[in-house]
Structures are given as structure tokens and as C-alpha cells.
Tab-separated table of C-alpha atoms in Angstrom:
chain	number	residue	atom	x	y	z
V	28	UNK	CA	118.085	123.076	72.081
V	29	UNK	CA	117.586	120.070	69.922
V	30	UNK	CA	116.089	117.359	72.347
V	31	UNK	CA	115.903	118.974	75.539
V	32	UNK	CA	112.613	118.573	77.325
V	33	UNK	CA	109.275	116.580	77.314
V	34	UNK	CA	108.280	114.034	74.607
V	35	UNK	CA	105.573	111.792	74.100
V	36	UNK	CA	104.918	108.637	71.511
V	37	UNK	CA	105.175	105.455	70.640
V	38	UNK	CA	106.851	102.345	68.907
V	39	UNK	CA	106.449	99.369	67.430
V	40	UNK	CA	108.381	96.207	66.698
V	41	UNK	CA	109.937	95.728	63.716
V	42	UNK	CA	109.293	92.080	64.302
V	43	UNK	CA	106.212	91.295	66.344
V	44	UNK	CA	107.337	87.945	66.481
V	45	UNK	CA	110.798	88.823	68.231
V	46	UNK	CA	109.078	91.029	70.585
V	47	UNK	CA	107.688	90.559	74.292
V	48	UNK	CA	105.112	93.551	73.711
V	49	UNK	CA	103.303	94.790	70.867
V	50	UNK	CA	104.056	98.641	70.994
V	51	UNK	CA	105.909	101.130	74.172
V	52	UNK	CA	104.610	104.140	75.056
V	53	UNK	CA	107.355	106.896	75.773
V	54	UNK	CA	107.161	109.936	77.732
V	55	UNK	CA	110.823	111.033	78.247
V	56	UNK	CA	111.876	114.195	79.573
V	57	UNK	CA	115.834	115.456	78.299
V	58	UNK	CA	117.588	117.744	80.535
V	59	UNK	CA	119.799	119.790	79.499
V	60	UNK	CA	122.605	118.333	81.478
V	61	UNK	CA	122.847	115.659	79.874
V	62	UNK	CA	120.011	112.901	81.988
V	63	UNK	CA	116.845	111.610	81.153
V	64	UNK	CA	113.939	110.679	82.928
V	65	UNK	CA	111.359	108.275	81.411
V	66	UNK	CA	108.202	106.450	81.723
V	67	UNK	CA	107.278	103.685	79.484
V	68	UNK	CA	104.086	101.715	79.401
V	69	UNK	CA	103.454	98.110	77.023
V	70	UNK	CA	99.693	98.371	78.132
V	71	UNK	CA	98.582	102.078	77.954
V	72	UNK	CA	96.614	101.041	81.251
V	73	UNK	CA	99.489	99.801	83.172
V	74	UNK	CA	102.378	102.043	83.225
V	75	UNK	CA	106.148	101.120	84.197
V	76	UNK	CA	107.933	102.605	87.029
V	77	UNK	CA	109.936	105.733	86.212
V	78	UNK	CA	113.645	105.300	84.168
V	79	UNK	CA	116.445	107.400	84.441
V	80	UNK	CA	119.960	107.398	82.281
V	81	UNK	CA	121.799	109.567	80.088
V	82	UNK	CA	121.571	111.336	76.562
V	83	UNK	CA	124.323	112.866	74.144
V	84	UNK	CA	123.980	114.255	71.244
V	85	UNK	CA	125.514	112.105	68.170
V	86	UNK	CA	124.995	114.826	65.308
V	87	UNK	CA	123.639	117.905	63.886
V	88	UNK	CA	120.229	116.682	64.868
V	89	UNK	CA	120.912	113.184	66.401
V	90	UNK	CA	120.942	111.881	69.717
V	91	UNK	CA	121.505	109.009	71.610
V	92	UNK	CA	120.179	108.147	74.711
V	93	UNK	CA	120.336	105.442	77.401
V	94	UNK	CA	117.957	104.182	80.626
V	95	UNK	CA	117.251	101.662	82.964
V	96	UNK	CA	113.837	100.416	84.419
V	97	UNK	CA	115.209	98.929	87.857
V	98	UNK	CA	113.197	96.352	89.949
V	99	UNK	CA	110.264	95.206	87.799
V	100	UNK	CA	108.216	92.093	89.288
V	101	UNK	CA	106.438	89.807	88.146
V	102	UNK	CA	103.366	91.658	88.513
V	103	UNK	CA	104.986	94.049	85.896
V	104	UNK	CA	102.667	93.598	82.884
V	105	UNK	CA	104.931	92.115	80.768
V	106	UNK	CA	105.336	89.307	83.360
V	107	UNK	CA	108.848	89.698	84.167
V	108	UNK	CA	111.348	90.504	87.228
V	109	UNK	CA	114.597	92.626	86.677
V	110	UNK	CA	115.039	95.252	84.639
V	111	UNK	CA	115.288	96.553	81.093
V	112	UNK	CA	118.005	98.902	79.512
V	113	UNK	CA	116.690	100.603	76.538
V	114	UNK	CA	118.983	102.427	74.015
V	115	UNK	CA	117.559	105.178	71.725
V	116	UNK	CA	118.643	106.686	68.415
V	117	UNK	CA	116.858	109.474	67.221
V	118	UNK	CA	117.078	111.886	65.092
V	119	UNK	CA	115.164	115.837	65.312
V	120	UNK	CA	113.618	116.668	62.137
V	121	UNK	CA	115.182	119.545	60.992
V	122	UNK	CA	111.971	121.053	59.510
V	123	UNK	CA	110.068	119.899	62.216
V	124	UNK	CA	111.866	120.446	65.732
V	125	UNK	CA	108.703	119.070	67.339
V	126	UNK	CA	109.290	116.075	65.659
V	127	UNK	CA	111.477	112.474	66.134
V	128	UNK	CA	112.147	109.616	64.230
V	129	UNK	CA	114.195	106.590	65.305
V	130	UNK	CA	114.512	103.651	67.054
V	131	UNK	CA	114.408	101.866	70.101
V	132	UNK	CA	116.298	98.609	71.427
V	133	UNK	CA	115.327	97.066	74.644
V	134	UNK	CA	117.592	94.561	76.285
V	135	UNK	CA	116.673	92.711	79.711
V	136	UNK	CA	117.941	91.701	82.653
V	137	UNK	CA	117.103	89.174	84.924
V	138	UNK	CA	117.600	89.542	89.086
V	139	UNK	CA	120.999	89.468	90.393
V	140	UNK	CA	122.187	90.900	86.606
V	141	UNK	CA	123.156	94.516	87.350
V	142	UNK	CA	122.059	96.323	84.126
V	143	UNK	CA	124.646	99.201	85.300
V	144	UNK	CA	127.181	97.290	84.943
V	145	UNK	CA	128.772	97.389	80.881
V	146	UNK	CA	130.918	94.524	81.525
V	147	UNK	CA	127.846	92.475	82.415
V	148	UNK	CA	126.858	89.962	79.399
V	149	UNK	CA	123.717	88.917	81.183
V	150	UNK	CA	121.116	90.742	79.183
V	151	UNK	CA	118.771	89.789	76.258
V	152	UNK	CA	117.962	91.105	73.389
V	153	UNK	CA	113.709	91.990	73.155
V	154	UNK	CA	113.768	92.816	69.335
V	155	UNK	CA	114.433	96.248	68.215
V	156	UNK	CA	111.284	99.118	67.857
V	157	UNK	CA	110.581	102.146	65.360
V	158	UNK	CA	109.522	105.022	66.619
V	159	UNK	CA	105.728	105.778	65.280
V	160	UNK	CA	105.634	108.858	66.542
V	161	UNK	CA	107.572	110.856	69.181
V	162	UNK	CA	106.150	114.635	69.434
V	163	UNK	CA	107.577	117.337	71.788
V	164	UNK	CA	105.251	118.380	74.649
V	165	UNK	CA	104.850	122.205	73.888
V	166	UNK	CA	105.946	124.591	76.730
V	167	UNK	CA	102.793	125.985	78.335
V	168	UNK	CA	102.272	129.712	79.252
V	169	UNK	CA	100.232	127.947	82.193
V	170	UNK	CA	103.252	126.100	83.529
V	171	UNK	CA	104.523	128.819	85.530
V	172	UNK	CA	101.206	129.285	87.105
V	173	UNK	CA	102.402	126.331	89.321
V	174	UNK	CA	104.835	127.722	91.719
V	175	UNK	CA	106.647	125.480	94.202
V	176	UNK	CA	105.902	126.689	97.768
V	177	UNK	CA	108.517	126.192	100.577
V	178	UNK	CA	106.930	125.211	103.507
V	179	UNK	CA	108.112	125.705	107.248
V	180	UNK	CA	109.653	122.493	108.717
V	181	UNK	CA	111.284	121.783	112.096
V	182	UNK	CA	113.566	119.341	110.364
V	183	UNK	CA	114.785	118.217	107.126
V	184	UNK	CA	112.937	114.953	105.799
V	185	UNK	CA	114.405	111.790	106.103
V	186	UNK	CA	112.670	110.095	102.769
V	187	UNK	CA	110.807	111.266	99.843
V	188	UNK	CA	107.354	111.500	100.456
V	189	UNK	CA	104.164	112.689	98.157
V	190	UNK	CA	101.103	113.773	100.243
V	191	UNK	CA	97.547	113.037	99.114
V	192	UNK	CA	95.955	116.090	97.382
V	193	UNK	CA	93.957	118.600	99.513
V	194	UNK	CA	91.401	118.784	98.843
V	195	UNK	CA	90.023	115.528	97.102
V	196	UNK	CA	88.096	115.386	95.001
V	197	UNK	CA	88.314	118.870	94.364
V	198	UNK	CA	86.803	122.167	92.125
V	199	UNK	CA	88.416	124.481	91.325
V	200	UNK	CA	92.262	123.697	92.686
V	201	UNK	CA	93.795	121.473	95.022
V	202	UNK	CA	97.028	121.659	96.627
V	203	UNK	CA	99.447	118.887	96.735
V	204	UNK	CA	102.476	118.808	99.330
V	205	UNK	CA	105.696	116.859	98.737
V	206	UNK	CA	109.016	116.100	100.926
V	207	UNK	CA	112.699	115.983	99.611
V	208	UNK	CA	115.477	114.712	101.713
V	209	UNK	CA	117.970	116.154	99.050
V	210	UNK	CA	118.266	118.518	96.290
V	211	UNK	CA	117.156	117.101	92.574
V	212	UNK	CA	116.145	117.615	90.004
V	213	UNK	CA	112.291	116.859	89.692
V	214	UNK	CA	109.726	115.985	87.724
V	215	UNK	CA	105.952	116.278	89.188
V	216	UNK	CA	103.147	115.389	86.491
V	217	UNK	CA	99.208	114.681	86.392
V	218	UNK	CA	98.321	111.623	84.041
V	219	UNK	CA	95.201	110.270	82.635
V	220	UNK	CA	93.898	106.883	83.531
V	221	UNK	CA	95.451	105.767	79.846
V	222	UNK	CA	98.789	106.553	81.116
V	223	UNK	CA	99.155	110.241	78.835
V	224	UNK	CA	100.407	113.332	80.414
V	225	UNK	CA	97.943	115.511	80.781
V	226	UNK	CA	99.999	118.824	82.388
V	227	UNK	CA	103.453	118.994	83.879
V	228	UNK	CA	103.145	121.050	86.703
V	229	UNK	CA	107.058	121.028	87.870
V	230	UNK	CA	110.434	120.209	85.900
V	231	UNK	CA	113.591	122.051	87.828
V	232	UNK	CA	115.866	121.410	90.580
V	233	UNK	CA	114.330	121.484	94.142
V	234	UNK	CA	116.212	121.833	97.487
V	235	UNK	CA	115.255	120.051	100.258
V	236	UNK	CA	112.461	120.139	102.937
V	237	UNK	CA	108.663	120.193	102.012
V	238	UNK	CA	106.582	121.918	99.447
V	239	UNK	CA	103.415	122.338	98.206
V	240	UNK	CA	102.114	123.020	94.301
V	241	UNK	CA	98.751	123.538	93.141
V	242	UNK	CA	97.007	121.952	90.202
V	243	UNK	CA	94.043	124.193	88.637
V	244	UNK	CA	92.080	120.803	86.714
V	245	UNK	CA	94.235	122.200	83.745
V	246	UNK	CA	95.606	120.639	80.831
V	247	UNK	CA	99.164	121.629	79.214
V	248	UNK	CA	96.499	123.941	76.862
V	249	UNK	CA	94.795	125.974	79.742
V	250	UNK	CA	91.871	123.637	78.956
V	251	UNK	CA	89.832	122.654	81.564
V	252	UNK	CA	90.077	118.549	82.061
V	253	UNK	CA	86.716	116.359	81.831
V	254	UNK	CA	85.423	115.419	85.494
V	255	UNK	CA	87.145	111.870	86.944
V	256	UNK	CA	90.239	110.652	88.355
V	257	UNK	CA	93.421	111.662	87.557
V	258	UNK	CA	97.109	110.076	88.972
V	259	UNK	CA	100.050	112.847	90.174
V	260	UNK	CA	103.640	111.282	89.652
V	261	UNK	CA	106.554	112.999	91.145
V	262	UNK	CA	109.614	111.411	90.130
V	263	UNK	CA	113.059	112.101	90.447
V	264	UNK	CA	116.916	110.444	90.600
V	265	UNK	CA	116.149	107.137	92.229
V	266	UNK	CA	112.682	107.246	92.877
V	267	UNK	CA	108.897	107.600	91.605
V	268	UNK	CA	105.947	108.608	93.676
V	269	UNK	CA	102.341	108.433	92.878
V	270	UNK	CA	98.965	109.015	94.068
V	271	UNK	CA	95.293	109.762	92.827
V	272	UNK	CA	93.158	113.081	92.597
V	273	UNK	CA	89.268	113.621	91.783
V	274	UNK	CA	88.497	116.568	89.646
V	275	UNK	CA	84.894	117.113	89.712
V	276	UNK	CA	82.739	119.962	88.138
């Protein structure tokens, strides 16, 4: 329906001048109930940790969106501590489903500003950005090739946790093992070293305890992915996870 799930593109400034960064690179994800999970990268090396919010839709085929990256440091490529709130407008093309046009407007927050909070005046403007191109990620007939497996536990886990993958590097498969001290709603996906989404492996809600999902060193295609190192993100409500796999051949 309309926007619900994974999307990938970019945008640009419509004044570079105005502007901390010269384009964003989206990946959101649109649940049907209403959230949205995001990543967002200035530098397609150095991506930003994981954003969550809320979407609505506005119109026959327009939505509007809302979501927060919380605790960025300095070391944060664009330099800065605190967070940004970004507000989206799109709009579907009705002749193109796959396809969104619209805009961007980051605003941001310094520390001790809660972003959260709407009668909070604290945050700045960062120029406002047209979406280039924002394409959905097509469902994959190999996605439900990667089954989350419950695994025995004595006890519940107390945090989340993300395992390193087993084993690594790896041909053909590895398996990698995951703990949730809650149920949520999940997101667990592999990523090239330019920051792109290369397969999503899990999108649903999970229950808690630990699991394990394998990876087969496919793309969202059924393509088999050129030898090297890849990153595995799980991300949910409050947290983002991430560690690094060798696929070798």
C-alpha cells in the first residue's frame, strides 16, 4: 500500500550554499503501522546511526513522514553533536508506484535540546533537499529463504546483542545469531562498504530471546555478491547493531 516498505535514494540541496552536506543518502523502511526506520549517510562511506519516527499519509498518493537521528558526536561526519529531525514530503507516482518525488528538510539540534520535544525552539534550520531519486526496494522471492530460528535459552536476555557471523569469512552461508530483550519490530540488513543495501534478510516483529538467520552471499536478486567484506545491521526501536562478514569464493 502506497509507501509501505523499503526505499532507497538520494537528495540534494536546493541551495548548496545553505547546506552542511552536499547530498543524503536514504534508505527508509515504512511500516505499515504507521513508523519508520531510517538510515541516512552525507558521505556514502560513513553512514549515520539508525532513525526512527513516524509516517501518515497526507493524500491520494502523498505522505509525510518524520525522524530523529539521536546522539551524533563529533566524530559524526558532518562534525556535529546532537541530533537531527528530518521531515519528508513525498509524493508516490501514480504511474510509477516504485517511484518518489519530494523533499526533505533537516533541522538540528544541539546537546541538551530534546528534538522530541515540539515545544522546543532550539533547532536549526540545514536548508531544505529534493529528492533525486527515491526507488522502492523490490520484494525478493529469496527473502523468505531467511527464516528466523528460535534458539534454546536458559533465560531471557537482558540487552540487545548481535553475534559475529559463523563462520567468517565464509562460502557458501554463514549463520548469524542475535538477542532481544523485548518484542519489536526488526530490521536485520547486509550493506556494502558504500553504505547500499545489498539484501534484507529480516523485516517483522520478533519476540524475545535469541535467534539465529542465515545469509547465502545473496543479493535482493538471488545474485551471488562479488568476494569482500560486507557489514550486517540489525536495527530496531531504540537501537542499531552492527558488525562485519567476509564472503569469499
Amino acid at each position: 500500500e502506497l509507501a509501505v516498505g523499503s526505499w532507497f535514494g538520494k537528495a540534494v540541496p536546493d541551495d548548496p550554499s545553505t547546506a552542511p552536506f552536499p547530498e543524503v543518502v536514504m534508505t527508509p523502511t515504512f511500516h505499515a503501522d504507521g513508523t519508520v526506520i531510517a538510515n541516512d549517510s552525507h558521505e556514502t562511506t560513513n553512514p549515520h546511526a539508525t532513525a526512527h519516527g513516524s509516517w501518515t499519509r497526507t493524500g491520494e498518493n502523498q505522505i509525510e513522514a518524520t525522524f530523529v537521528w539521536l546522539n551524533l558526536t563529533t566524530e559524526d561526519p558532518t562534525g556535529f553533536a546532537g541530533a537531527f529531525k528530518v521531515r519528508l514530503t513525498g509524493s508516490v507516482d501514480p504511474d510509477d508506484p516504485d517511484n518518489m518525488i519530494g523533499q526533505v528538510a533537516p533541522v538540528v539540534f544541539p546537546p541538551g535540546v530534546d528534538p522530541l520535544d515540539p515545544n522546543d525552539t532550539g533547532g536549526i534550520p540545514a536548508g531544505v533537499f529534493s529528492i533525486t531519486e527515491l526507488r522502492r526496494v523490490p520484494a525478493d522471492p529469496f527473502k523468505s529463504t531467511a527464516v528466523v530460528e528460535e534458539l534454546e535459552t536458559a533465560a531471557l536476555p537482558r540487552d540487545y546483542g548481535l553475534d559475529y557471523a559463523y563462520p567468517n569469512p565464509f562460502n557458501p552461508t554463514t549463520t548469524i545469531r542475535f538477542s532481544l530483550p523485548a518484542e519489536t519490530i526488526i530490521d536485520l540488513r547486509i550493506y556494502n562498504l558504500q553504505g547500499q543495501v545489498v539484501r534484507h534478510l529480516v523485516d517483522e516483529r520478533v519476540g524475545a530471546g535469541q535467534f539465529a538467520v542465515q545469509w547465502d552471499g545473496r543479493n535482493d536478486s538471488g545474485k551471488r555478491l562479488a568476494s569482500g567484506t560486507y557489514l550486517y545491521r540489525l536495527e530496531g526501536a531504540g537501537f542499531s547493531l552492527q558488525n562485519k562478514v567476509t564472503l569469499l569464493k
